[in-house]
Amino acid sequence: MSVNNKFSLTFSAQSSNESFARMVIASFVATLDPTMEELEDIKTAVSEAVTNSIIHGYNCDPSKQVVMNGIIENGKVMIEIIDQGAGIEDTELARTPLFTTKPDEERSGMGFTIMENFMDQFEVTSTLGGGTTITMMKRIASKKALYN
Amino acid sequence: MLANIEHFQNGIIVRLKGELDHHNADKVRSLIEQAMMKEQVKHVVMDLQQLVFMDSSGIGVILGRYKQVKARGGRMIICHANRTVNRLLEISGLFKIIESCDDEHHALSSLEVVS
């Protein structure tokens, strides 16, 4: 039997909400019975996306809002992280490992690379001045067997 | 507490605790930088055993301290990185430049510190 579920969450663009977003996604995917590794992968990818929205999208302005949506369907979790902030001029360039627009702040430029590596699907759509949406998906192995 | 820092002869052991994300990055950075201000501090051993979570913000903090250690002719050694942190360090290429060890004891003997 498939456990289908979804949520939508809006929170202020402040750094204390990074751990909050990680806790929410961890609780949400718990019903899929993920392994520790799968859980860590998802939490890390969400942390990267939310941190990007807060730092790059909104320049840490807590009056702005980040939206996180989650859907569980057929043993997969789909996650959207949406901001209406600065947007990305060149998403291909932004996905290059080590590329960062904020080198002086010790940003590693690894966010997108980590999301790509830790999730099964990853997509970024962005409009300069209009905001950025990250869509990512991960299959949970323990349930995958049931659907094969 | 985000880190416990212990001084040895010519370096420090930084035991990171809890979560190292963007929210905590500045605090962790200044804790380590303060400890590094003592002039005999040359080497830094980073023990990640008690670290519960880290993302690319942590990579930034570690890389930043590595550059400072390198600038004063020292070595940085990372120990006890869990699977996820290991992958982060590998993907970001940090393991190409930073040494890793099983534990603090091995790190200190590799630095030839008499304890």
mmCIF file of C-alpha atoms in Angstrom:
data_model
loop_
_atom_site.group_PDB
_atom_site.id
_atom_site.type_symbol
_atom_site.label_atom_id
_atom_site.label_comp_id
_atom_site.label_asym_id
_atom_site.label_seq_id
_atom_site.Cartn_x
_atom_site.Cartn_y
_atom_site.Cartn_z
ATOM 1 C CA MET A 1 0.000 0.000 0.000
ATOM 2 C CA SER A 2 1.378 3.376 -0.892
ATOM 3 C CA VAL A 3 1.509 6.032 1.779
ATOM 4 C CA ASN A 4 0.664 9.284 0.071
ATOM 5 C CA ASN A 5 1.032 12.509 1.931
ATOM 6 C CA LYS A 6 1.864 16.152 1.414
ATOM 7 C CA PHE A 7 2.622 19.343 3.293
ATOM 8 C CA SER A 8 3.292 23.000 2.640
ATOM 9 C CA LEU A 9 5.262 25.199 5.006
ATOM 10 C CA THR A 10 6.055 28.916 4.950
ATOM 11 C CA PHE A 11 8.736 30.327 7.216
ATOM 12 C CA SER A 12 10.775 33.525 7.684
ATOM 13 C CA ALA A 13 14.073 33.807 5.837
ATOM 14 C CA GLN A 14 16.243 33.639 8.942
ATOM 15 C CA SER A 15 19.096 31.262 9.608
ATOM 16 C CA SER A 16 17.522 29.691 12.724
ATOM 17 C CA ASN A 17 14.884 28.212 10.405
ATOM 18 C CA GLU A 18 17.498 26.115 8.579
ATOM 19 C CA SER A 19 17.486 23.513 11.373
ATOM 20 C CA PHE A 20 13.693 23.874 11.622
ATOM 21 C CA ALA A 21 13.321 22.982 7.914
ATOM 22 C CA ARG A 22 15.613 19.961 8.409
ATOM 23 C CA MET A 23 13.531 18.741 11.345
ATOM 24 C CA VAL A 24 10.283 19.139 9.393
ATOM 25 C CA ILE A 25 11.515 17.184 6.374
ATOM 26 C CA ALA A 26 12.983 14.470 8.629
ATOM 27 C CA SER A 27 9.643 14.000 10.391
ATOM 28 C CA PHE A 28 7.783 14.055 7.091
ATOM 29 C CA VAL A 29 9.836 11.310 5.417
ATOM 30 C CA ALA A 30 9.870 9.167 8.589
ATOM 31 C CA THR A 31 6.703 7.354 7.405
ATOM 32 C CA LEU A 32 8.714 5.972 4.451
ATOM 33 C CA ASP A 33 11.064 4.301 6.925
ATOM 34 C CA PRO A 34 14.275 5.662 5.340
ATOM 35 C CA THR A 35 17.737 4.467 6.324
ATOM 36 C CA MET A 36 19.926 6.816 8.388
ATOM 37 C CA GLU A 37 21.903 7.558 5.218
ATOM 38 C CA GLU A 38 18.824 8.425 3.169
ATOM 39 C CA LEU A 39 17.565 10.655 5.964
ATOM 40 C CA GLU A 40 20.916 12.459 6.239
ATOM 41 C CA ASP A 41 21.055 12.921 2.451
ATOM 42 C CA ILE A 42 17.599 14.512 2.387
ATOM 43 C CA LYS A 43 18.273 16.734 5.401
ATOM 44 C CA THR A 44 21.556 17.915 3.874
ATOM 45 C CA ALA A 45 19.984 18.686 0.474
ATOM 46 C CA VAL A 46 17.117 20.605 2.126
ATOM 47 C CA SER A 47 19.579 22.500 4.291
ATOM 48 C CA GLU A 48 21.516 23.570 1.169
ATOM 49 C CA ALA A 49 18.390 24.733 -0.675
ATOM 50 C CA VAL A 50 16.939 26.637 2.295
ATOM 51 C CA THR A 51 20.303 28.232 3.103
ATOM 52 C CA ASN A 52 20.610 29.366 -0.530
ATOM 53 C CA SER A 53 17.165 30.994 -0.416
ATOM 54 C CA ILE A 54 17.973 32.785 2.840
ATOM 55 C CA ILE A 55 21.490 33.959 1.910
ATOM 56 C CA HIS A 56 21.361 34.439 -1.840
ATOM 57 C CA GLY A 57 17.648 34.854 -2.486
ATOM 58 C CA TYR A 58 16.816 37.192 0.344
ATOM 59 C CA ASN A 59 20.188 38.431 1.627
ATOM 60 C CA CYS A 60 19.148 37.250 5.119
ATOM 61 C CA ASP A 61 16.097 39.558 5.306
ATOM 62 C CA PRO A 62 13.801 37.922 7.914
ATOM 63 C CA SER A 63 10.750 39.830 6.645
ATOM 64 C CA LYS A 64 10.867 37.606 3.526
ATOM 65 C CA GLN A 65 9.457 34.111 3.304
ATOM 66 C CA VAL A 66 10.661 30.728 2.108
ATOM 67 C CA VAL A 67 8.158 28.059 1.084
ATOM 68 C CA MET A 68 8.869 24.351 1.421
ATOM 69 C CA ASN A 69 6.493 21.792 -0.099
ATOM 70 C CA GLY A 70 6.757 18.044 0.265
ATOM 71 C CA ILE A 71 4.950 15.183 -1.414
ATOM 72 C CA ILE A 72 5.275 11.478 -0.677
ATOM 73 C CA GLU A 73 4.129 9.244 -3.493
ATOM 74 C CA ASN A 74 4.932 5.623 -4.302
ATOM 75 C CA GLY A 75 7.942 5.427 -2.034
ATOM 76 C CA LYS A 76 9.416 8.686 -3.317
ATOM 77 C CA VAL A 77 9.695 12.043 -1.654
ATOM 78 C CA MET A 78 9.458 15.182 -3.761
ATOM 79 C CA ILE A 79 10.542 18.470 -2.231
ATOM 80 C CA GLU A 80 10.197 22.030 -3.471
ATOM 81 C CA ILE A 81 12.017 24.987 -1.937
ATOM 82 C CA ILE A 82 10.681 28.278 -3.271
ATOM 83 C CA ASP A 83 11.762 31.865 -2.743
ATOM 84 C CA GLN A 84 10.753 35.064 -4.470
ATOM 85 C CA GLY A 85 14.123 36.665 -3.997
ATOM 86 C CA ALA A 86 17.012 37.832 -6.161
ATOM 87 C CA GLY A 87 17.018 34.899 -8.562
ATOM 88 C CA ILE A 88 20.021 33.432 -10.364
ATOM 89 C CA GLU A 89 21.413 35.039 -13.505
ATOM 90 C CA ASP A 90 23.007 31.898 -14.924
ATOM 91 C CA THR A 91 21.801 28.634 -13.371
ATOM 92 C CA GLU A 92 24.331 26.547 -15.335
ATOM 93 C CA LEU A 93 27.192 28.609 -13.933
ATOM 94 C CA ALA A 94 25.661 28.475 -10.437
ATOM 95 C CA ARG A 95 25.646 24.664 -10.621
ATOM 96 C CA THR A 96 29.392 24.560 -11.276
ATOM 97 C CA PRO A 97 31.197 23.107 -8.245
ATOM 98 C CA LEU A 98 32.964 25.754 -6.138
ATOM 99 C CA PHE A 99 31.212 28.631 -7.926
ATOM 100 C CA THR A 100 30.019 31.209 -5.427
ATOM 101 C CA THR A 101 28.895 34.828 -5.599
ATOM 102 C CA LYS A 102 29.984 35.308 -1.988
ATOM 103 C CA PRO A 103 33.596 34.057 -1.697
ATOM 104 C CA ASP A 104 34.383 36.643 1.001
ATOM 105 C CA GLU A 105 31.840 35.028 3.321
ATOM 106 C CA GLU A 106 33.474 31.584 3.217
ATOM 107 C CA ARG A 107 30.662 30.140 1.125
ATOM 108 C CA SER A 108 32.000 26.934 -0.373
ATOM 109 C CA GLY A 109 30.068 27.051 -3.652
ATOM 110 C CA MET A 110 29.072 23.420 -3.188
ATOM 111 C CA GLY A 111 25.339 23.737 -2.485
ATOM 112 C CA PHE A 112 23.983 22.695 -5.887
ATOM 113 C CA THR A 113 26.617 19.979 -6.311
ATOM 114 C CA ILE A 114 25.607 18.488 -2.957
ATOM 115 C CA MET A 115 21.887 18.589 -3.809
ATOM 116 C CA GLU A 116 22.607 16.859 -7.138
ATOM 117 C CA ASN A 117 24.719 14.187 -5.466
ATOM 118 C CA PHE A 118 22.485 13.474 -2.499
ATOM 119 C CA MET A 119 19.143 13.349 -4.344
ATOM 120 C CA ASP A 120 17.936 11.206 -7.281
ATOM 121 C CA GLN A 121 16.533 14.154 -9.206
ATOM 122 C CA PHE A 122 17.339 17.822 -8.954
ATOM 123 C CA GLU A 123 16.153 20.828 -10.895
ATOM 124 C CA VAL A 124 16.578 24.561 -10.514
ATOM 125 C CA THR A 125 14.400 27.168 -12.189
ATOM 126 C CA SER A 126 15.083 30.814 -11.603
ATOM 127 C CA THR A 127 14.167 34.264 -12.851
ATOM 128 C CA LEU A 128 16.473 37.179 -12.169
ATOM 129 C CA GLY A 129 14.600 39.394 -9.726
ATOM 130 C CA GLY A 130 11.732 36.929 -9.564
ATOM 131 C CA GLY A 131 13.013 34.148 -7.345
ATOM 132 C CA THR A 132 14.212 30.568 -7.435
ATOM 133 C CA THR A 133 12.494 27.192 -7.192
ATOM 134 C CA ILE A 134 14.423 24.029 -6.353
ATOM 135 C CA THR A 135 12.672 20.746 -7.108
ATOM 136 C CA MET A 136 14.239 17.508 -5.942
ATOM 137 C CA MET A 137 13.243 13.886 -5.524
ATOM 138 C CA LYS A 138 14.603 10.887 -3.694
ATOM 139 C CA ARG A 139 13.485 7.267 -3.789
ATOM 140 C CA ILE A 140 13.499 5.517 -0.456
ATOM 141 C CA ALA A 141 15.163 2.141 -0.949
ATOM 142 C CA SER A 142 13.363 0.237 1.783
ATOM 143 C CA LYS A 143 10.044 0.876 0.049
ATOM 144 C CA LYS A 144 11.399 0.638 -3.492
ATOM 145 C CA ALA A 145 11.416 -3.164 -3.323
ATOM 146 C CA LEU A 146 7.666 -3.173 -2.727
ATOM 147 C CA TYR A 147 6.956 -1.378 -5.971
ATOM 148 C CA ASN A 148 9.197 -3.397 -8.236
ATOM 149 C CA MET B 1 28.167 24.625 23.115
ATOM 150 C CA LEU B 2 29.298 24.320 19.497
ATOM 151 C CA ALA B 3 32.878 23.258 20.019
ATOM 152 C CA ASN B 4 35.283 22.173 22.700
ATOM 153 C CA ILE B 5 38.827 23.320 22.055
ATOM 154 C CA GLU B 6 41.916 21.900 23.708
ATOM 155 C CA HIS B 7 45.443 23.221 23.280
ATOM 156 C CA PHE B 8 48.467 20.976 22.853
ATOM 157 C CA GLN B 9 52.144 21.926 22.407
ATOM 158 C CA ASN B 10 51.873 23.703 19.088
ATOM 159 C CA GLY B 11 48.292 23.321 18.072
ATOM 160 C CA ILE B 12 44.691 22.824 19.002
ATOM 161 C CA ILE B 13 42.141 20.023 18.938
ATOM 162 C CA VAL B 14 38.735 21.319 17.869
ATOM 163 C CA ARG B 15 35.913 18.978 18.873
ATOM 164 C CA LEU B 16 32.872 20.150 16.938
ATOM 165 C CA LYS B 17 29.509 19.462 18.536
ATOM 166 C CA GLY B 18 25.899 19.630 17.445
ATOM 167 C CA GLU B 19 25.048 21.155 14.099
ATOM 168 C CA LEU B 20 27.394 23.103 11.844
ATOM 169 C CA ASP B 21 25.210 24.949 9.335
ATOM 170 C CA HIS B 22 24.997 28.534 8.067
ATOM 171 C CA HIS B 23 23.245 29.556 11.311
ATOM 172 C CA ASN B 24 26.193 28.441 13.480
ATOM 173 C CA ALA B 25 29.048 28.950 11.014
ATOM 174 C CA ASP B 26 30.108 32.440 12.172
ATOM 175 C CA LYS B 27 30.104 31.430 15.851
ATOM 176 C CA VAL B 28 32.152 28.298 15.191
ATOM 177 C CA ARG B 29 34.578 30.251 13.009
ATOM 178 C CA SER B 30 35.234 32.872 15.682
ATOM 179 C CA LEU B 31 35.627 30.221 18.405
ATOM 180 C CA ILE B 32 38.368 28.519 16.379
ATOM 181 C CA GLU B 33 39.952 31.800 15.275
ATOM 182 C CA GLN B 34 40.159 32.993 18.887
ATOM 183 C CA ALA B 35 41.901 29.780 19.910
ATOM 184 C CA MET B 36 44.270 30.116 16.939
ATOM 185 C CA MET B 37 45.352 33.601 17.996
ATOM 186 C CA LYS B 38 47.851 32.184 20.475
ATOM 187 C CA GLU B 39 51.072 32.389 18.514
ATOM 188 C CA GLN B 40 52.316 28.865 19.209
ATOM 189 C CA VAL B 41 49.232 27.421 17.509
ATOM 190 C CA LYS B 42 50.377 25.930 14.236
ATOM 191 C CA HIS B 43 48.405 22.723 13.713
ATOM 192 C CA VAL B 44 44.665 22.108 13.956
ATOM 193 C CA VAL B 45 43.078 18.708 14.563
ATOM 194 C CA MET B 46 39.349 18.697 13.800
ATOM 195 C CA ASP B 47 37.502 15.926 15.624
ATOM 196 C CA LEU B 48 34.017 15.481 14.133
ATOM 197 C CA GLN B 49 32.862 12.585 16.327
ATOM 198 C CA GLN B 50 30.241 14.615 18.192
ATOM 199 C CA LEU B 51 29.073 16.545 15.134
ATOM 200 C CA VAL B 52 25.440 15.694 14.493
ATOM 201 C CA PHE B 53 24.932 17.594 11.255
ATOM 202 C CA MET B 54 27.032 19.509 8.752
ATOM 203 C CA ASP B 55 26.354 20.985 5.308
ATOM 204 C CA SER B 56 28.352 23.089 2.846
ATOM 205 C CA SER B 57 28.492 25.958 5.345
ATOM 206 C CA GLY B 58 30.710 23.660 7.407
ATOM 207 C CA ILE B 59 32.866 23.007 4.354
ATOM 208 C CA GLY B 60 33.363 26.784 4.143
ATOM 209 C CA VAL B 61 34.387 26.987 7.808
ATOM 210 C CA ILE B 62 36.842 24.073 7.529
ATOM 211 C CA LEU B 63 38.347 25.345 4.265
ATOM 212 C CA GLY B 64 38.732 28.834 5.728
ATOM 213 C CA ARG B 65 40.615 27.498 8.775
ATOM 214 C CA TYR B 66 42.715 25.213 6.542
ATOM 215 C CA LYS B 67 43.915 28.279 4.631
ATOM 216 C CA GLN B 68 44.902 29.982 7.905
ATOM 217 C CA VAL B 69 46.721 26.873 9.121
ATOM 218 C CA LYS B 70 48.523 26.542 5.804
ATOM 219 C CA ALA B 71 49.528 30.219 5.883
ATOM 220 C CA ARG B 72 51.388 29.648 9.152
ATOM 221 C CA GLY B 73 53.042 26.483 7.870
ATOM 222 C CA GLY B 74 50.927 24.095 9.908
ATOM 223 C CA ARG B 75 48.842 21.025 9.141
ATOM 224 C CA MET B 76 45.166 20.329 9.511
ATOM 225 C CA ILE B 77 43.968 16.807 10.236
ATOM 226 C CA ILE B 78 40.319 15.747 10.283
ATOM 227 C CA CYS B 79 39.206 12.730 12.278
ATOM 228 C CA HIS B 80 35.987 10.830 12.949
ATOM 229 C CA ALA B 81 34.032 12.124 9.964
ATOM 230 C CA ASN B 82 30.809 10.131 9.568
ATOM 231 C CA ARG B 83 29.577 8.797 6.226
ATOM 232 C CA THR B 84 27.645 11.900 5.190
ATOM 233 C CA VAL B 85 30.387 14.322 6.223
ATOM 234 C CA ASN B 86 32.919 12.100 4.461
ATOM 235 C CA ARG B 87 30.928 12.407 1.258
ATOM 236 C CA LEU B 88 30.710 16.181 1.670
ATOM 237 C CA LEU B 89 34.466 16.410 2.135
ATOM 238 C CA GLU B 90 35.049 14.150 -0.860
ATOM 239 C CA ILE B 91 32.618 15.884 -3.232
ATOM 240 C CA SER B 92 34.040 19.283 -2.360
ATOM 241 C CA GLY B 93 37.595 18.060 -2.936
ATOM 242 C CA LEU B 94 38.696 18.854 0.610
ATOM 243 C CA PHE B 95 40.135 15.386 1.106
ATOM 244 C CA LYS B 96 42.522 16.124 -1.744
ATOM 245 C CA ILE B 97 44.167 18.803 0.376
ATOM 246 C CA ILE B 98 43.293 17.998 3.989
ATOM 247 C CA GLU B 99 44.603 14.902 5.784
ATOM 248 C CA SER B 100 42.309 12.586 7.676
ATOM 249 C CA CYS B 101 42.944 10.190 10.541
ATOM 250 C CA ASP B 102 40.936 7.590 12.462
ATOM 251 C CA ASP B 103 41.122 9.398 15.781
ATOM 252 C CA GLU B 104 42.801 12.185 17.744
ATOM 253 C CA HIS B 105 45.532 9.873 18.984
ATOM 254 C CA HIS B 106 46.632 9.026 15.444
ATOM 255 C CA ALA B 107 46.372 12.662 14.451
ATOM 256 C CA LEU B 108 48.618 13.755 17.311
ATOM 257 C CA SER B 109 51.214 11.049 16.674
ATOM 258 C CA SER B 110 51.250 11.994 13.003
ATOM 259 C CA LEU B 111 51.989 15.557 14.132
ATOM 260 C CA GLU B 112 54.727 14.083 16.350
ATOM 261 C CA VAL B 113 53.218 15.564 19.467
ATOM 262 C CA VAL B 114 54.373 13.913 22.674
ATOM 263 C CA SER B 115 51.378 13.408 24.926
#
